[in-house]
Short mmCIF file of C-alpha atoms in Angstrom, two decimals:
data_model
loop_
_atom_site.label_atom_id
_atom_site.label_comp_id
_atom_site.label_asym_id
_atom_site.label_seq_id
_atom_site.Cartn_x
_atom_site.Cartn_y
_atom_site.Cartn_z
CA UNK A 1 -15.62 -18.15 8.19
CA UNK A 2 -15.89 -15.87 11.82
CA UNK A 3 -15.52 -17.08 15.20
CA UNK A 4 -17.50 -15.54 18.02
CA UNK A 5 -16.14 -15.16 21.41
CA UNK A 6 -18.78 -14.47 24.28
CA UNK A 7 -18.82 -13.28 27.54
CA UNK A 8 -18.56 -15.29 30.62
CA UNK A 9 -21.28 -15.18 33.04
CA UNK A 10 -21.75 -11.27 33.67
CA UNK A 11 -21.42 -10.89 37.18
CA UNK A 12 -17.74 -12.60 37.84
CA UNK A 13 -16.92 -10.65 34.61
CA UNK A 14 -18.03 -7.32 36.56
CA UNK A 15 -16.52 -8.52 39.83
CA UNK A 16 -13.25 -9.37 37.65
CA UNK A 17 -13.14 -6.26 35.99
CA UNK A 18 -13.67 -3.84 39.46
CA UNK A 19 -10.61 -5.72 40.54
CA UNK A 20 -8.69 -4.86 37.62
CA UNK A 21 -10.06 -1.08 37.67
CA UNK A 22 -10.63 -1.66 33.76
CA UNK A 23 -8.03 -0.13 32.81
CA UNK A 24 -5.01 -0.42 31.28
CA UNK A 25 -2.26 -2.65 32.61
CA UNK A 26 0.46 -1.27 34.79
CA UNK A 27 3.16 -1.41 31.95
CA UNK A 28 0.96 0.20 29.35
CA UNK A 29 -0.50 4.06 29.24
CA UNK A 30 -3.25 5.87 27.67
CA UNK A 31 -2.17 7.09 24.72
CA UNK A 32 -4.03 10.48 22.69
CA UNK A 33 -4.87 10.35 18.74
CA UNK A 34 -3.81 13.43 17.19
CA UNK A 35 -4.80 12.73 13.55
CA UNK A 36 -7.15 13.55 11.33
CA UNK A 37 -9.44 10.60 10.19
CA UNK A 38 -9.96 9.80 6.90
CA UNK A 39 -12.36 7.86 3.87
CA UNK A 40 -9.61 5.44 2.58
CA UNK A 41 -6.21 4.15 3.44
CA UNK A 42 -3.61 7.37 3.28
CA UNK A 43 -0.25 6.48 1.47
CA UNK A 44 2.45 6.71 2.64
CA UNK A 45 2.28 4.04 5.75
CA UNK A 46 5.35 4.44 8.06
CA UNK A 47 5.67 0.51 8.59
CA UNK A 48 6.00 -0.83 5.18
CA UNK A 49 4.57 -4.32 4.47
CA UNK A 50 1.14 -5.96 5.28
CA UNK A 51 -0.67 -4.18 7.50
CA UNK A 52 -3.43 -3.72 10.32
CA UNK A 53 -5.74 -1.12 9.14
CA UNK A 54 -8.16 0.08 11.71
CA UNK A 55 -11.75 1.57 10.68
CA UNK A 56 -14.19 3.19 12.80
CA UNK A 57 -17.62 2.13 11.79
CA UNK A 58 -21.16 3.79 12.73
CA UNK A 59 -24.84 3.02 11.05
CA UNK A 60 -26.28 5.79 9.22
CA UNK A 61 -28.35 7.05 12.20
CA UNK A 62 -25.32 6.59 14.57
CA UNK A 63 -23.59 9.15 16.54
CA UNK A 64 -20.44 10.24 15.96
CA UNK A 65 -18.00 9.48 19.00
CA UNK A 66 -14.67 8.95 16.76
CA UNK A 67 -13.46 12.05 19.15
CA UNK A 68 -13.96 9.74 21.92
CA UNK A 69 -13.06 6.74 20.53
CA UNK A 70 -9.59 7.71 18.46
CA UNK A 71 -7.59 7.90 21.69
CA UNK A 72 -9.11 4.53 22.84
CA UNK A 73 -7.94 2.71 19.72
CA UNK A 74 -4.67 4.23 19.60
CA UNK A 75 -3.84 2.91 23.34
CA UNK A 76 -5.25 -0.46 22.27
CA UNK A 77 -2.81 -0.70 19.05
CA UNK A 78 -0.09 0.39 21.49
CA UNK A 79 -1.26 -2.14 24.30
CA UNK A 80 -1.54 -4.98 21.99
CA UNK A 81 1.96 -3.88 20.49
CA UNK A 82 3.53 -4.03 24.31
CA UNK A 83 1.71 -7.41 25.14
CA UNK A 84 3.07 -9.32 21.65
CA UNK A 85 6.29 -8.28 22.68
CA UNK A 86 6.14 -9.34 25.88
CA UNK A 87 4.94 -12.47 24.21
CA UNK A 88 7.65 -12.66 21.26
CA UNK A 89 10.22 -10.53 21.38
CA UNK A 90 10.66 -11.07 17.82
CA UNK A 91 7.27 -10.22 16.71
CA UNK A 92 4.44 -7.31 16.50
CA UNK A 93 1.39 -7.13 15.09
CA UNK A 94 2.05 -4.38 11.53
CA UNK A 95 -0.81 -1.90 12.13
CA UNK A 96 -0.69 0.80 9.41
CA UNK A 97 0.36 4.00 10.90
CA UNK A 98 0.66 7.37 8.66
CA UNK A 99 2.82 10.47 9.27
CA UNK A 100 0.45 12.84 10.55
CA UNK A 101 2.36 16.59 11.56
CA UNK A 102 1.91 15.34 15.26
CA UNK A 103 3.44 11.82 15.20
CA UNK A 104 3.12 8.70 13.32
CA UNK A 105 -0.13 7.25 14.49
CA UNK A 106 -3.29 5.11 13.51
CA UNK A 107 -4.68 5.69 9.95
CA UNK A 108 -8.62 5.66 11.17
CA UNK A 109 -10.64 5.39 8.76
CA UNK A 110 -13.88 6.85 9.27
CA UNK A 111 -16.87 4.77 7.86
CA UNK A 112 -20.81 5.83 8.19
CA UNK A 113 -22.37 2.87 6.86
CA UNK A 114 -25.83 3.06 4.38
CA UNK A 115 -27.40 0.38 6.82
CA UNK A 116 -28.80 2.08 9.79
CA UNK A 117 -28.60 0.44 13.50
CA UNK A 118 -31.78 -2.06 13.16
CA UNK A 119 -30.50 -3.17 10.08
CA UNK A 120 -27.60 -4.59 11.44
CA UNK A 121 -29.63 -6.99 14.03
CA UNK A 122 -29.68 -9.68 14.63
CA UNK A 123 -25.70 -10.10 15.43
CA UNK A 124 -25.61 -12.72 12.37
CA UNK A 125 -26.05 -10.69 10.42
CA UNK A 126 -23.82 -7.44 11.49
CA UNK A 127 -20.51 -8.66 9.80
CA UNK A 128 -21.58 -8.59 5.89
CA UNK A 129 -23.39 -5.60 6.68
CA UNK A 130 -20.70 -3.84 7.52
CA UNK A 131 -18.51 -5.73 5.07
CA UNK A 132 -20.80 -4.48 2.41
CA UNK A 133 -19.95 -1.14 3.89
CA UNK A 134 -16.36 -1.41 3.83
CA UNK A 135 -16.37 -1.97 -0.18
CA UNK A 136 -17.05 1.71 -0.45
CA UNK A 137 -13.52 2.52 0.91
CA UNK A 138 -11.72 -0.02 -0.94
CA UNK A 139 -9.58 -1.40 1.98
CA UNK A 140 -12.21 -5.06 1.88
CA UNK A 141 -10.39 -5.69 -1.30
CA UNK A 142 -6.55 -5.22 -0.43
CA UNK A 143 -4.92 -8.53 -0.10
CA UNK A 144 -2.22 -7.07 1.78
CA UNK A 145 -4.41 -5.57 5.08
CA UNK A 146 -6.03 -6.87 7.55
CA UNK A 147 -8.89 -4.79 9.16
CA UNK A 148 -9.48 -3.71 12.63
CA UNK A 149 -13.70 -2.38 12.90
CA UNK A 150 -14.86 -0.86 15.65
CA UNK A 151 -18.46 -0.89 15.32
CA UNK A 152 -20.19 1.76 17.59
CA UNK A 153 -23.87 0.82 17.20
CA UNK A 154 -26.76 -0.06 19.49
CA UNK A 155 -26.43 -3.70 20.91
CA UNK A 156 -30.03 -5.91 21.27
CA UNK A 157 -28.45 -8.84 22.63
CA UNK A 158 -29.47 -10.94 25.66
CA UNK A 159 -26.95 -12.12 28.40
CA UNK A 160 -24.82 -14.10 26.14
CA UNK A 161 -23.10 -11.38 24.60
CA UNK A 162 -20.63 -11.55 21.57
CA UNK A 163 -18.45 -9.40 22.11
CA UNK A 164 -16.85 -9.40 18.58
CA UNK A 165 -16.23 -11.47 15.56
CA UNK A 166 -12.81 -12.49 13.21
CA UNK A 167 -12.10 -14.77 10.55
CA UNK A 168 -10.25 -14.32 6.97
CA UNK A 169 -9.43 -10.60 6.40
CA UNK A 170 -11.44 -8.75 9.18
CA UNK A 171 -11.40 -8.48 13.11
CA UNK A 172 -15.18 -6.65 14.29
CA UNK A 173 -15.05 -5.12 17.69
CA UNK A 174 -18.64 -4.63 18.79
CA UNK A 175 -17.72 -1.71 21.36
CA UNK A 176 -21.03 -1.64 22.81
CA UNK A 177 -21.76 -5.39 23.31
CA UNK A 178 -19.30 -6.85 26.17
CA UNK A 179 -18.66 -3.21 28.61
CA UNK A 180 -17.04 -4.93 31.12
CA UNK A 181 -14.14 -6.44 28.65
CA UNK A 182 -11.20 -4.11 27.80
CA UNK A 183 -11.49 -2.98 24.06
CA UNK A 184 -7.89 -4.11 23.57
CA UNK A 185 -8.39 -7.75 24.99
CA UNK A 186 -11.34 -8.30 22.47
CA UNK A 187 -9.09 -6.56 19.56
CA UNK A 188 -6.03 -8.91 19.76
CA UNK A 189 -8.35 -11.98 20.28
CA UNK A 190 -10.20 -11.19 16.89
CA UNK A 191 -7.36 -10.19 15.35
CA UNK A 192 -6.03 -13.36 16.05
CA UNK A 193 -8.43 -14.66 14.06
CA UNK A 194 -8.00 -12.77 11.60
CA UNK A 195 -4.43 -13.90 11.12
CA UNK A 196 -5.42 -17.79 10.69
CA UNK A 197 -5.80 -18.71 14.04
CA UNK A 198 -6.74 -20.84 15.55
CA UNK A 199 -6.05 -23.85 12.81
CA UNK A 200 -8.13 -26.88 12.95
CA UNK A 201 -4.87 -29.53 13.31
CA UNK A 202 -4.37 -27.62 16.86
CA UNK A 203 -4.64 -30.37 19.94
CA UNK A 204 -6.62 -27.97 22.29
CA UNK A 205 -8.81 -27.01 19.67
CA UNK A 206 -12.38 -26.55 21.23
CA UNK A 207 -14.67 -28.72 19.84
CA UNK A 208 -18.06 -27.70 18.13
CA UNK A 209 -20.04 -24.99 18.32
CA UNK A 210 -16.81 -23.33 20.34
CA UNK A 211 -14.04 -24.62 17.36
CA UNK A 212 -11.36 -22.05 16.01
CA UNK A 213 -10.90 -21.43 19.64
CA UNK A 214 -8.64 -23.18 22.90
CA UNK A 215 -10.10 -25.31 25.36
CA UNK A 216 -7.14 -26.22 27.74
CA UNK A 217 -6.74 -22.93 29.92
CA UNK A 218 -8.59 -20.07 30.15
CA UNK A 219 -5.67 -17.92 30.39
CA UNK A 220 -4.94 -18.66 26.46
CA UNK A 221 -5.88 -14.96 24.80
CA UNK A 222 -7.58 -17.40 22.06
CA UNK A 223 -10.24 -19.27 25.07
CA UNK A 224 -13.47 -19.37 23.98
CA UNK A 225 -14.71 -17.07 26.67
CA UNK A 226 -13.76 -13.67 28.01
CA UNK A 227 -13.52 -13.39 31.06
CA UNK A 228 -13.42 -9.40 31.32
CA UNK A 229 -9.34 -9.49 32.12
CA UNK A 230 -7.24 -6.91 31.07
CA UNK A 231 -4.97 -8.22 27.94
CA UNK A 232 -1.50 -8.57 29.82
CA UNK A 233 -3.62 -10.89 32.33
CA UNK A 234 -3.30 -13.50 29.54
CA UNK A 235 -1.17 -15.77 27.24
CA UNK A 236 -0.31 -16.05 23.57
CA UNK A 237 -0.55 -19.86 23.49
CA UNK A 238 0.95 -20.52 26.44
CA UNK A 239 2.04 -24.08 25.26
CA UNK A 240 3.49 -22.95 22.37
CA UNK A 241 1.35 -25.86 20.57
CA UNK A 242 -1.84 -24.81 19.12
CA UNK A 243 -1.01 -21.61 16.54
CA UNK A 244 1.68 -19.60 17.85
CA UNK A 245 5.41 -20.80 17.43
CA UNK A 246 4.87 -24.66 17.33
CA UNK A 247 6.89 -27.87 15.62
CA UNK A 248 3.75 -28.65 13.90
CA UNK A 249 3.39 -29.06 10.52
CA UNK A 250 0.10 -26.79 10.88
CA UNK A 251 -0.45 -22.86 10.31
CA UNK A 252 1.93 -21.12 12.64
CA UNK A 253 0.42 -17.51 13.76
CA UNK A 254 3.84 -16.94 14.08
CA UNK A 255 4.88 -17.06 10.46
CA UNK A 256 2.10 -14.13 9.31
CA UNK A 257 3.24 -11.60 6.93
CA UNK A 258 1.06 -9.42 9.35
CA UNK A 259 3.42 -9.36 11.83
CA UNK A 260 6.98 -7.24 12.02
CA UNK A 261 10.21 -9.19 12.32
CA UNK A 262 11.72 -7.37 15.02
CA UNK A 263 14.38 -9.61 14.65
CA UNK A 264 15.18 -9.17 11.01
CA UNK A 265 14.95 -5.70 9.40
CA UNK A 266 16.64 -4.63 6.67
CA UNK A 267 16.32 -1.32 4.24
CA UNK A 268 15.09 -0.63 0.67
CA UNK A 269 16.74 3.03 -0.27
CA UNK A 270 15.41 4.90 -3.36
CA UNK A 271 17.40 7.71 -5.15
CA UNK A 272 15.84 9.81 -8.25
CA UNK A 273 16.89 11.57 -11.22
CA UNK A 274 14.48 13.64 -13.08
CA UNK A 275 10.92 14.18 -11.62
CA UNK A 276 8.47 11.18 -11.04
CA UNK A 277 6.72 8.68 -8.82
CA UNK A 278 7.90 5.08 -7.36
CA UNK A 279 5.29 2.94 -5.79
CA UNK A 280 5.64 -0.70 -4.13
CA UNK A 281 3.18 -3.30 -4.73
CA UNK A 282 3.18 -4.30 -1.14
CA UNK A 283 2.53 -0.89 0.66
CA UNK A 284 5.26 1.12 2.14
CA UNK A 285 6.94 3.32 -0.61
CA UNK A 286 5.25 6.02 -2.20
CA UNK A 287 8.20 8.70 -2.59
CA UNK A 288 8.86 11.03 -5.19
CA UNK A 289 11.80 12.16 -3.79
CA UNK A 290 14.85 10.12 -2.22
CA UNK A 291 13.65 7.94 0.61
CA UNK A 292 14.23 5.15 2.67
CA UNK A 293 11.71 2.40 3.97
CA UNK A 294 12.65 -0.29 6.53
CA UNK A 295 11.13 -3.65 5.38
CA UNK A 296 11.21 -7.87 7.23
CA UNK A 297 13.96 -9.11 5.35
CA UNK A 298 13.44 -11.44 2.71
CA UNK A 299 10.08 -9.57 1.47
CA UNK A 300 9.82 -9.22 -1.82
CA UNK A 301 8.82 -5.93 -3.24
CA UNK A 302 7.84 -4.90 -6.53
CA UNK A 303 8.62 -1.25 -7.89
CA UNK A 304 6.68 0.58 -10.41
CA UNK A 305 7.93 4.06 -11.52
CA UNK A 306 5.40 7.01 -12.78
CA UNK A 307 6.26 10.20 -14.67
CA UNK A 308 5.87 13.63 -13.40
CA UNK A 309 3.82 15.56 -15.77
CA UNK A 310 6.12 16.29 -18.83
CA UNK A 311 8.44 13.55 -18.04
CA UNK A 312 9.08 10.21 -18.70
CA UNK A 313 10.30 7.17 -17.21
CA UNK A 314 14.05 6.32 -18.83
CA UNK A 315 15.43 3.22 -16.49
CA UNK A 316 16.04 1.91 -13.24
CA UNK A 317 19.78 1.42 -11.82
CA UNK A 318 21.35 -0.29 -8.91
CA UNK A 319 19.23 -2.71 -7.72
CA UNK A 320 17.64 -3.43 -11.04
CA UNK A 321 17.80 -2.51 -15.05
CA UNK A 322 16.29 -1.53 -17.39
CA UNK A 323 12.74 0.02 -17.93
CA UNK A 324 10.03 -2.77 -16.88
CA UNK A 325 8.66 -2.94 -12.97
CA UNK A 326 11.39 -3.44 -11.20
CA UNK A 327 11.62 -7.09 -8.68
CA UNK A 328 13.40 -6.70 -5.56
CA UNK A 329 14.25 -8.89 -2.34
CA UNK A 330 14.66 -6.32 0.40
CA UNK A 331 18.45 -7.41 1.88
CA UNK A 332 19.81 -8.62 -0.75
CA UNK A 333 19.25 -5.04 -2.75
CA UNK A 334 19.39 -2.04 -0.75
CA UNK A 335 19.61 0.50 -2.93
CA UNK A 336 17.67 1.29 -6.90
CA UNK A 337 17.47 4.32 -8.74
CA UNK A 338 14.78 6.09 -10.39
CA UNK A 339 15.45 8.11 -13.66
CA UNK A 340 13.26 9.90 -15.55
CA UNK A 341 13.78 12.59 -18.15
CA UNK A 342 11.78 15.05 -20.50
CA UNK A 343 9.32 13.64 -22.40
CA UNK A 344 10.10 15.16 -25.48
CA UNK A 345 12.90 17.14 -27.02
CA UNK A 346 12.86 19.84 -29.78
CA UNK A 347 14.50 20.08 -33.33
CA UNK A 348 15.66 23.26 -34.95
CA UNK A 349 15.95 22.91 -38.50
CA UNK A 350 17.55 25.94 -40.74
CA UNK A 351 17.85 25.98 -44.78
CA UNK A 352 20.61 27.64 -46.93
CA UNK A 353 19.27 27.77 -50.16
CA UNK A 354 16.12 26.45 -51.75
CA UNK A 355 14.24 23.70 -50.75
CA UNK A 356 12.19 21.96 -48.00
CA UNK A 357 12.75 19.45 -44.48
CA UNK A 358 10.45 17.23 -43.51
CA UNK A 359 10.45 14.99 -40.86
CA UNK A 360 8.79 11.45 -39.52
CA UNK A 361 6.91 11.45 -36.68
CA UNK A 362 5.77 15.05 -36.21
CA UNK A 363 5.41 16.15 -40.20
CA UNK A 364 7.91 19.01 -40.56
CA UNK A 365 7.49 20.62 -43.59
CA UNK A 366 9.67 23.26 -43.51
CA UNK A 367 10.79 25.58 -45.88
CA UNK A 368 13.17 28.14 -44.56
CA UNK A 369 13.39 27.95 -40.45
CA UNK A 370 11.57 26.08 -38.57
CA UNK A 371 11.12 23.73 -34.93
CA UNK A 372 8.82 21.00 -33.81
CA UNK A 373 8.77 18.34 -30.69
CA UNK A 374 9.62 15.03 -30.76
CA UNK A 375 8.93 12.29 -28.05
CA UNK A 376 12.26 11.50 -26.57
CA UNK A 377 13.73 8.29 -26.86
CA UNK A 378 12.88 7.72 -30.54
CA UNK A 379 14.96 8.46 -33.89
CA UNK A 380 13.68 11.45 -35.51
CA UNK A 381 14.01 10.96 -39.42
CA UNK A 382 14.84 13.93 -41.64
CA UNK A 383 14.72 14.30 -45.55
CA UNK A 384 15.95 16.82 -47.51
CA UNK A 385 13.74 17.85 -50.96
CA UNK A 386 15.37 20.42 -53.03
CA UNK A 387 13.02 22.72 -55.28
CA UNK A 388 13.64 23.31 -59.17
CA UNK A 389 17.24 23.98 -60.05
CA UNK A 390 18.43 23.29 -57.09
CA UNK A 391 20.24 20.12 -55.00
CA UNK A 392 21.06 19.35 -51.67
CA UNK A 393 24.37 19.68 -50.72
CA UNK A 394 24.52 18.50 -47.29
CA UNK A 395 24.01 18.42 -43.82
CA UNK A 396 25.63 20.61 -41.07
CA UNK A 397 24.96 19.82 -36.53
CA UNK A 398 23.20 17.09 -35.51
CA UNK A 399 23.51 15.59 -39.30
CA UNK A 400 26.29 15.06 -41.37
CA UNK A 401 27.26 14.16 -44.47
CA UNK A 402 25.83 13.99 -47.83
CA UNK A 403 23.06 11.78 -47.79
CA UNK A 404 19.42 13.54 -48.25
CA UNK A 405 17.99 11.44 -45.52
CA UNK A 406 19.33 11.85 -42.01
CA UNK A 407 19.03 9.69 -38.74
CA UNK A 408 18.80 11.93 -35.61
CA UNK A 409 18.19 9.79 -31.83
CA UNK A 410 16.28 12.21 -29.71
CA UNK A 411 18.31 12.08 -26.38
CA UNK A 412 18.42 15.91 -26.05
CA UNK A 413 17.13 18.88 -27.77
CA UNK A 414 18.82 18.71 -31.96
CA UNK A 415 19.30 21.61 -34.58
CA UNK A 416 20.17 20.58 -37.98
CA UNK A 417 21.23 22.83 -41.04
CA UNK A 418 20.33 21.56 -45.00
CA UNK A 419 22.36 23.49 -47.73
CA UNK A 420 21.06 23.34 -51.25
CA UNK A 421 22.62 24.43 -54.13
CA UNK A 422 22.19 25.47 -57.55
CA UNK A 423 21.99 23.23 -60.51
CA UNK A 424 24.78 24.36 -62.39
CA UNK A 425 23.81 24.43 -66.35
CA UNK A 426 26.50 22.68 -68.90
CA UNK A 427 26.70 24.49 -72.41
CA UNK A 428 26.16 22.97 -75.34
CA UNK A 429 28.28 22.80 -77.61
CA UNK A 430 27.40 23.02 -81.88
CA UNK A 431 29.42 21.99 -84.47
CA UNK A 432 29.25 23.09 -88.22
CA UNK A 433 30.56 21.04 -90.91
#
C-alpha cells in the first residue's frame, strides 16, 4: 500500500515558502556530492545494518541532471539526519553511505528506466513503473533496505499536486511535482512511510481517503498536507502518540531496524589468517582483511567466510567455532576470526628398491620418484606393491612402520619413502639314502 501527500492550496504554499527563502534551515548547510554514481548497491556500506538506499530515477527520454541533483540529495540525507536528532536524540534514519576517496557519502544509484516520461502518467500509475524499473538493479528485492527515488520526470498534474508517494519498502520523491516544497520535507515524510508509519491503531489517524496520515496538527511532519515549510518547521509526532515513541501496543516508528541507535553501539571486530572473504548477512562487513564495523547492539549478524583463489576455508575462532556460517549477537561477541589455508598440499613419494606407490584420491602410481596434490584436510592413503622377488620393507617420513598401507592427514605438504627388498631364496636341501 502508498500514501499520497498533496499540496496545500498553491498560493499560501508560495507565500509560505518566499518567507522561508526555500532553503535550508538555519542549523543545516548545503552539502556537495563528491561520488561517483553507480548501477547497484556498492559494498562495503560505512553504517552497517538496514539501510536507506537512495536512487536517482529518470525515463528513458529523460535528461540527465544527477550533476545537479547529487548535491541536493546529499544535503537532504544530512538535513533529515540533523532534524531526527533534534527529534530523538537517540535515533537517525541508517542511509547507506559508501567510502568514496573524498568522504563517506550517499551511494546514488543511477537508474534510466525502459518506460519513457508518458508512460509513467497518469500519477497512479508512476510507482510500479518505476518499481518495475528498480528490479533491474536488484536493490527492490533486499529485505534489509529501504529506498529513497527521486524521480526527475515531466509532471501532467493539475493543482492538486502529489508531491510523492511511500508505503512498504519504497519512499518516491516526484522532484518536479510540488516546487515550492523543500525536497527534504517531502523525503522524510515518505520515508516515514516507508518505515510503517503511520499505523492504523493511531488516535489522530486521518480518516478516509487521507488515512496512513495525522489529522490533529498540521505541524505533525506525517499531516496529510504540505504546506511548503522547510523540514525543521515541523514535528515528529509531536504527541508522542500516533507512531513515534508511544505506550501503545501499536507499531512504534521508533523501534525500526532502519534507524541507528545512537544510544547503543557496540563493535563486531574481524581478524584473518590465510587469504579469503567474510561477508554479513545484514550489510555492513565485506572485509578481506582485518576490520572493524560498528553495529545497534543486540543485532544479530550472520558471517559467511569465502576462499581466496587457492585457499580454503579451515574454521572460525573467538566469537564462534568451527567451520559452518558463523551466528553472532553484536555486544555480546566482539571479536571472531577468520582462517583459511591452502587448498591443497603436495606428497613426495621416493622408492628404494623395486616396486610401486599408489595412492587414494589422486591415483599415484609411482614407480621410482614421484609427487601429486592432494586437497587439504583429507587423509591421503598410500599402499605399497612390491614387484617379483621383492617385499616391502617399510616406511620412512611421514609413514612409519611396517605395514604396506599407510595413513597420511594432509595438514601440510608430506614426503614419504617405501623400501623394498629382495626375496631372499632358502636352499633346498636333498638327502640320499
Amino acid at each position: 500500500m502508498s500514501h499520497k501527500r498533496t499540496l496545500a492550496p498553491l498560493l499560501a504554499a508560495v507565500l509560505v515558502a518566499a518567507a522561508l527563502g526555500l532553503g535550508l534551515a538555519g542549523n543545516a548547510s548545503a552539502a556537495t556530492w563528491c561520488g561517483t554514481p553507480g548501477s547497484t548497491d556498492r559494498l562495503p556500506q560505512v553504517a552497517a545494518g538496514y539501510s536507506v538506499h537512495v536512487v536517482y530515477a529518470i525515463p528513458s527520454d529523460g535528461v540527465d541532471r544527477l550533476a545537479e541533483w547529487a548535491s541536493r540529495m546529499q544535503t537532504d540525507a544530512e538535513t533529515i539526519d540533523a532534524w531526527w536528532r533534534r527529534e530523538d536524540p537517540t535515533r537517525a534514519p541508517r542511509f547507506d553511505t559508501y567510502p568514496f576517496p573524498c568522504a563517506s557519502q550517499l551511494d546514488i544509484t543511477l537508474l534510466r528506466l525502459s518506460s519513457s516520461d508518458g508512460d509513467t502518467e497518469p500519477i497512479d500509475i508512476r510507482a510500479d513503473r518505476i518499481l518495475a524499473g528498480l528490479s533491474s538493479t536488484g536493490l527492490s528485492s533486499s529485505p534489509y533496505q529501504k529506498l529513497v527515488v527521486y524521480y526527475d520526470g515531466a509532471d501532467r498534474q493539475g493543482s492538486q499536486k502529489i508531491c510523492g508517494q511511500g508505503g512498504r519498502n519504497f519512499a518516491f520523491v516526484y522532484v518536479n511535482a510540488c516546487t515550492d516544497v523543500p525536497t527534504d520535507d517531502v523525503v522524510a515524510h515518505e520515508l516515514i512511510h516507508a518505515l510503517g508509519a503511520v499505523p492504523g491503531a493511531a488516535p489522530h489517524q486521518c480518516p478516509r481517503p487521507n488515512s496512513g496520515h495525522t489529522c490533529d496538527t498540521a505541524a505533525d511532519i506525517m499531516y496529510w498536507q504540505a504546506d511548503g515549510q522547510n523540514l525543521f518547521a515541523h514535528l515528529l509526532d509531536p504527541g508522542r502518540d500516533d507512531y513515534y515513541g508511544h505506550s501503545g501496543a501499536w507499531f512504534d516508528v521508533q523501534d525500526s531496524p532502519w534507524l541507528t541507535h545512537l544510544d547503543a553501539q557496540a563493535q563486531l571486530s574481524l581478524t584473518f589468517a590465510g587469504q579469503g572473504t567474510v561477508t554479513s548477512d545484514i550489510p555492513g562487513v565485506q572485509c578481506s582483511a582485518a576490520c572493524t564495523s560498528q553495529w545497534d547492539a543486540g543485532t544479530q549478524v550472520t558471517l559467511k567466510a569465502a576462499p581466496a583463489t587457492g585457499q580454503r576455508f579451515v574454521s572460525w575462532n573467538g566469537g564462534c567455532t568451527g567451520a559452518a556460517a558463523c551466528v553472532v549477537k553484536v555486544g555480546e561477541v566482539g571479536a571472531v576470526g577468520a582462517v583459511f589455508g591452502p587448498a591443497v598440499f603436495g606428497i613426495k613419494v621416493s622408492l628404494r628398491g623395486k616396486g610401486r606407490v599408489r595412492s587414494t584420491p589422486s591415483a599415484l602410481n609411482c614407480p621410482a620418484r614421484c609427487a601429486v596434490q592432494v586437497a587439504a584436510g583429507i587423509s591421503a592413503v598410500l599402499s605399497a606393491q612390491p614387484a617379483k622377488g621383492w617385499r616391502f620393507s617399510r616406511w620412512y617420513g611421514a609413514c612409519r612402520g611396517t605395514a604396506a598401507r599407510c595413513l597420511v592427514p594432509m595438514k601440510g605438504d608430506r614426503s614419504a619413502r617405501a623400501v623394498f627388498v629382495r626375496v631372499t631364496k632358502t636352499a633346498k636341501t636333498i638327502l640320499r639314502s
